[in-house]
Amino acid sequence: GNSVTQMEGPVTLSEEAFLTINCTYTATGYPSLFWYVQYPGEGLQLLLKATKADDKGSNKGFEATYRKETTSFHLEKGSVQVSDSAVYFCALSRGETSGSRLTFGEGTQLTVNP
Amino acid sequence: GAGVSQSPRYKVAKRGQDVALRCDPISGHVSLFWYQQALGQGPEFLTYFQNEAQLDKSGLPSDRFFAERPEGSVSTLKIQRTQQEDSAVYLCASSPGVAGGLTDTQYFGPGTRLTVL
């Protein structure tokens, strides 16, 4: 079946540090890949997505590239801010006829200190 | 515009009670999903509706869980005879399309935190 494995957290960084959160997946066919973010006290929000191999999703300074050869979708940001502190979830969907149900990783808690 | 809303935001139930959780999707969205998120875990799929049709209920953990979307808009997730292991955040999400493509982005509600004592 489909699965997503995320880098274990929590991750603690200083402001302006470089961020990488690793994500690898297992799926048949060609899934779409997503990063969702959950800020404290808020619901899940889509951060970025990529729908085919070699696509790069980007938003708010975050980037992730769909690497089919390594089945990965690592999240990166060049300079994190305190406001980036949140839980980040990697997810995939197969776009099957029964709907694009999402399969999530376990989440990575990021704390950015001033 | 209005996003996905869920009510109640918090629910405390005694073991054995029935609960009903409501989801109001974004107007016009065809697809509606329910997920269960245990503490410290990622959300897990429960069930999927396309309009009023429940096309996939493979994620429902037991026959105590029941979901409906009778008019293709508002959905209710019902849990009968609640157990402690049902304690979790229940998330609802909607999307404009049905599968694949650019319309399959899911928009999540804030969730209902259910605590079963």
PDB file of N, CA, C and O in Angstrom, chain A residues 1-31:
ATOM      1  N   GLY A   1       0.833  -1.204   0.000  1.00  0.00           N
ATOM      2  CA  GLY A   1       0.000   0.000   0.000  1.00  0.00           C
ATOM      3  C   GLY A   1       0.854   1.235   0.000  1.00  0.00           C
ATOM      4  O   GLY A   1       2.088   1.205   0.002  1.00  0.00           O
ATOM      5  N   ASN A   2       0.190   2.389  -0.015  1.00  0.00           N
ATOM      6  CA  ASN A   2       0.897   3.667  -0.004  1.00  0.00           C
ATOM      7  C   ASN A   2       1.384   4.007   1.396  1.00  0.00           C
ATOM      8  O   ASN A   2       0.695   3.738   2.385  1.00  0.00           O
ATOM      9  N   SER A   3       2.552   4.617   1.465  1.00  0.00           N
ATOM     10  CA  SER A   3       3.047   5.070   2.767  1.00  0.00           C
ATOM     11  C   SER A   3       3.989   6.246   2.590  1.00  0.00           C
ATOM     12  O   SER A   3       4.575   6.443   1.520  1.00  0.00           O
ATOM     13  N   VAL A   4       4.124   7.028   3.656  1.00  0.00           N
ATOM     14  CA  VAL A   4       5.011   8.190   3.662  1.00  0.00           C
ATOM     15  C   VAL A   4       5.848   8.125   4.930  1.00  0.00           C
ATOM     16  O   VAL A   4       5.310   7.910   6.025  1.00  0.00           O
ATOM     17  N   THR A   5       7.140   8.318   4.779  1.00  0.00           N
ATOM     18  CA  THR A   5       8.053   8.310   5.920  1.00  0.00           C
ATOM     19  C   THR A   5       8.722   9.670   6.018  1.00  0.00           C
ATOM     20  O   THR A   5       9.329  10.140   5.064  1.00  0.00           O
ATOM     21  N   GLN A   6       8.591  10.271   7.182  1.00  0.00           N
ATOM     22  CA  GLN A   6       9.176  11.585   7.406  1.00  0.00           C
ATOM     23  C   GLN A   6      10.310  11.512   8.393  1.00  0.00           C
ATOM     24  O   GLN A   6      10.330  10.649   9.281  1.00  0.00           O
ATOM     25  N   MET A   7      11.208  12.451   8.250  1.00  0.00           N
ATOM     26  CA  MET A   7      12.288  12.645   9.208  1.00  0.00           C
ATOM     27  C   MET A   7      11.699  12.841  10.591  1.00  0.00           C
ATOM     28  O   MET A   7      10.722  13.585  10.770  1.00  0.00           O
ATOM     29  N   GLU A   8      12.274  12.152  11.561  1.00  0.00           N
ATOM     30  CA  GLU A   8      11.755  12.271  12.904  1.00  0.00           C
ATOM     31  C   GLU A   8      12.089  13.630  13.506  1.00  0.00           C
ATOM     32  O   GLU A   8      13.146  14.188  13.269  1.00  0.00           O
ATOM     33  N   GLY A   9      11.190  14.119  14.312  1.00  0.00           N
ATOM     34  CA  GLY A   9      11.449  15.377  14.998  1.00  0.00           C
ATOM     35  C   GLY A   9      11.677  15.128  16.475  1.00  0.00           C
ATOM     36  O   GLY A   9      11.885  13.987  16.877  1.00  0.00           O
ATOM     37  N   PRO A  10      11.545  16.176  17.265  1.00  0.00           N
ATOM     38  CA  PRO A  10      11.395  17.554  16.821  1.00  0.00           C
ATOM     39  C   PRO A  10      12.704  18.141  16.291  1.00  0.00           C
ATOM     40  O   PRO A  10      13.775  17.630  16.590  1.00  0.00           O
ATOM     41  N   VAL A  11      12.553  19.172  15.475  1.00  0.00           N
ATOM     42  CA  VAL A  11      13.692  19.891  14.930  1.00  0.00           C
ATOM     43  C   VAL A  11      13.708  21.292  15.516  1.00  0.00           C
ATOM     44  O   VAL A  11      12.681  21.972  15.519  1.00  0.00           O
ATOM     45  N   THR A  12      14.833  21.691  16.045  1.00  0.00           N
ATOM     46  CA  THR A  12      14.986  23.023  16.621  1.00  0.00           C
ATOM     47  C   THR A  12      16.112  23.751  15.901  1.00  0.00           C
ATOM     48  O   THR A  12      17.225  23.216  15.797  1.00  0.00           O
ATOM     49  N   LEU A  13      15.797  24.935  15.378  1.00  0.00           N
ATOM     50  CA  LEU A  13      16.769  25.723  14.643  1.00  0.00           C
ATOM     51  C   LEU A  13      16.786  27.158  15.146  1.00  0.00           C
ATOM     52  O   LEU A  13      15.798  27.626  15.746  1.00  0.00           O
ATOM     53  N   SER A  14      17.867  27.842  14.865  1.00  0.00           N
ATOM     54  CA  SER A  14      17.924  29.276  15.118  1.00  0.00           C
ATOM     55  C   SER A  14      17.422  30.027  13.895  1.00  0.00           C
ATOM     56  O   SER A  14      17.480  29.520  12.762  1.00  0.00           O
ATOM     57  N   GLU A  15      16.908  31.216  14.143  1.00  0.00           N
ATOM     58  CA  GLU A  15      16.410  32.036  13.033  1.00  0.00           C
ATOM     59  C   GLU A  15      17.499  32.207  11.975  1.00  0.00           C
ATOM     60  O   GLU A  15      18.679  32.336  12.303  1.00  0.00           O
ATOM     61  N   GLU A  16      17.087  32.170  10.712  1.00  0.00           N
ATOM     62  CA  GLU A  16      17.942  32.308   9.530  1.00  0.00           C
ATOM     63  C   GLU A  16      18.734  31.040   9.206  1.00  0.00           C
ATOM     64  O   GLU A  16      19.509  31.045   8.238  1.00  0.00           O
ATOM     65  N   ALA A  17      18.543  29.983   9.944  1.00  0.00           N
ATOM     66  CA  ALA A  17      19.211  28.723   9.608  1.00  0.00           C
ATOM     67  C   ALA A  17      18.545  28.078   8.391  1.00  0.00           C
ATOM     68  O   ALA A  17      17.420  28.412   8.021  1.00  0.00           O
ATOM     69  N   PHE A  18      19.271  27.124   7.784  1.00  0.00           N
ATOM     70  CA  PHE A  18      18.757  26.364   6.646  1.00  0.00           C
ATOM     71  C   PHE A  18      17.963  25.172   7.162  1.00  0.00           C
ATOM     72  O   PHE A  18      18.377  24.497   8.097  1.00  0.00           O
ATOM     73  N   LEU A  19      16.816  24.931   6.516  1.00  0.00           N
ATOM     74  CA  LEU A  19      15.942  23.842   6.940  1.00  0.00           C
ATOM     75  C   LEU A  19      15.846  22.775   5.860  1.00  0.00           C
ATOM     76  O   LEU A  19      15.648  23.083   4.675  1.00  0.00           O
ATOM     77  N   THR A  20      15.967  21.526   6.290  1.00  0.00           N
ATOM     78  CA  THR A  20      15.603  20.385   5.456  1.00  0.00           C
ATOM     79  C   THR A  20      14.782  19.432   6.292  1.00  0.00           C
ATOM     80  O   THR A  20      15.206  19.070   7.396  1.00  0.00           O
ATOM     81  N   ILE A  21      13.637  19.037   5.790  1.00  0.00           N
ATOM     82  CA  ILE A  21      12.849  17.967   6.401  1.00  0.00           C
ATOM     83  C   ILE A  21      12.688  16.886   5.336  1.00  0.00           C
ATOM     84  O   ILE A  21      12.124  17.128   4.271  1.00  0.00           O
ATOM     85  N   ASN A  22      13.226  15.716   5.639  1.00  0.00           N
ATOM     86  CA  ASN A  22      13.212  14.630   4.657  1.00  0.00           C
ATOM     87  C   ASN A  22      11.867  13.927   4.608  1.00  0.00           C
ATOM     88  O   ASN A  22      11.204  13.736   5.635  1.00  0.00           O
ATOM     89  N   CYS A  23      11.498  13.534   3.387  1.00  0.00           N
ATOM     90  CA  CYS A  23      10.265  12.779   3.168  1.00  0.00           C
ATOM     91  C   CYS A  23      10.499  11.791   2.042  1.00  0.00           C
ATOM     92  O   CYS A  23      10.964  12.180   0.961  1.00  0.00           O
ATOM     93  N   THR A  24      10.205  10.541   2.285  1.00  0.00           N
ATOM     94  CA  THR A  24      10.235   9.527   1.236  1.00  0.00           C
ATOM     95  C   THR A  24       8.890   8.827   1.203  1.00  0.00           C
ATOM     96  O   THR A  24       8.158   8.816   2.192  1.00  0.00           O
ATOM     97  N   TYR A  25       8.575   8.243   0.073  1.00  0.00           N
ATOM     98  CA  TYR A  25       7.254   7.647  -0.069  1.00  0.00           C
ATOM     99  C   TYR A  25       7.334   6.289  -0.752  1.00  0.00           C
ATOM    100  O   TYR A  25       8.305   5.970  -1.442  1.00  0.00           O
ATOM    101  N   THR A  26       6.289   5.523  -0.580  1.00  0.00           N
ATOM    102  CA  THR A  26       6.085   4.266  -1.287  1.00  0.00           C
ATOM    103  C   THR A  26       4.701   4.310  -1.894  1.00  0.00           C
ATOM    104  O   THR A  26       3.722   4.560  -1.186  1.00  0.00           O
ATOM    105  N   ALA A  27       4.638   4.142  -3.209  1.00  0.00           N
ATOM    106  CA  ALA A  27       3.337   4.152  -3.878  1.00  0.00           C
ATOM    107  C   ALA A  27       3.496   3.524  -5.247  1.00  0.00           C
ATOM    108  O   ALA A  27       4.565   3.603  -5.850  1.00  0.00           O
ATOM    109  N   THR A  28       2.444   2.926  -5.719  1.00  0.00           N
ATOM    110  CA  THR A  28       2.452   2.444  -7.097  1.00  0.00           C
ATOM    111  C   THR A  28       2.016   3.597  -8.004  1.00  0.00           C
ATOM    112  O   THR A  28       1.275   4.486  -7.594  1.00  0.00           O
ATOM    113  N   GLY A  29       2.515   3.569  -9.219  1.00  0.00           N
ATOM    114  CA  GLY A  29       2.104   4.595 -10.161  1.00  0.00           C
ATOM    115  C   GLY A  29       2.746   5.940  -9.883  1.00  0.00           C
ATOM    116  O   GLY A  29       3.878   6.022  -9.409  1.00  0.00           O
ATOM    117  N   TYR A  30       1.990   6.979 -10.134  1.00  0.00           N
ATOM    118  CA  TYR A  30       2.528   8.346 -10.077  1.00  0.00           C
ATOM    119  C   TYR A  30       1.670   9.212  -9.172  1.00  0.00           C
ATOM    120  O   TYR A  30       0.759   9.889  -9.630  1.00  0.00           O
ATOM    121  N   PRO A  31       1.998   9.191  -7.881  1.00  0.00           N
ATOM    122  CA  PRO A  31       1.184   9.978  -6.951  1.00  0.00           C
ATOM    123  C   PRO A  31       1.463  11.471  -7.067  1.00  0.00           C
ATOM    124  O   PRO A  31       2.493  11.881  -7.621  1.00  0.00           O
TER     125      PRO A  31
END
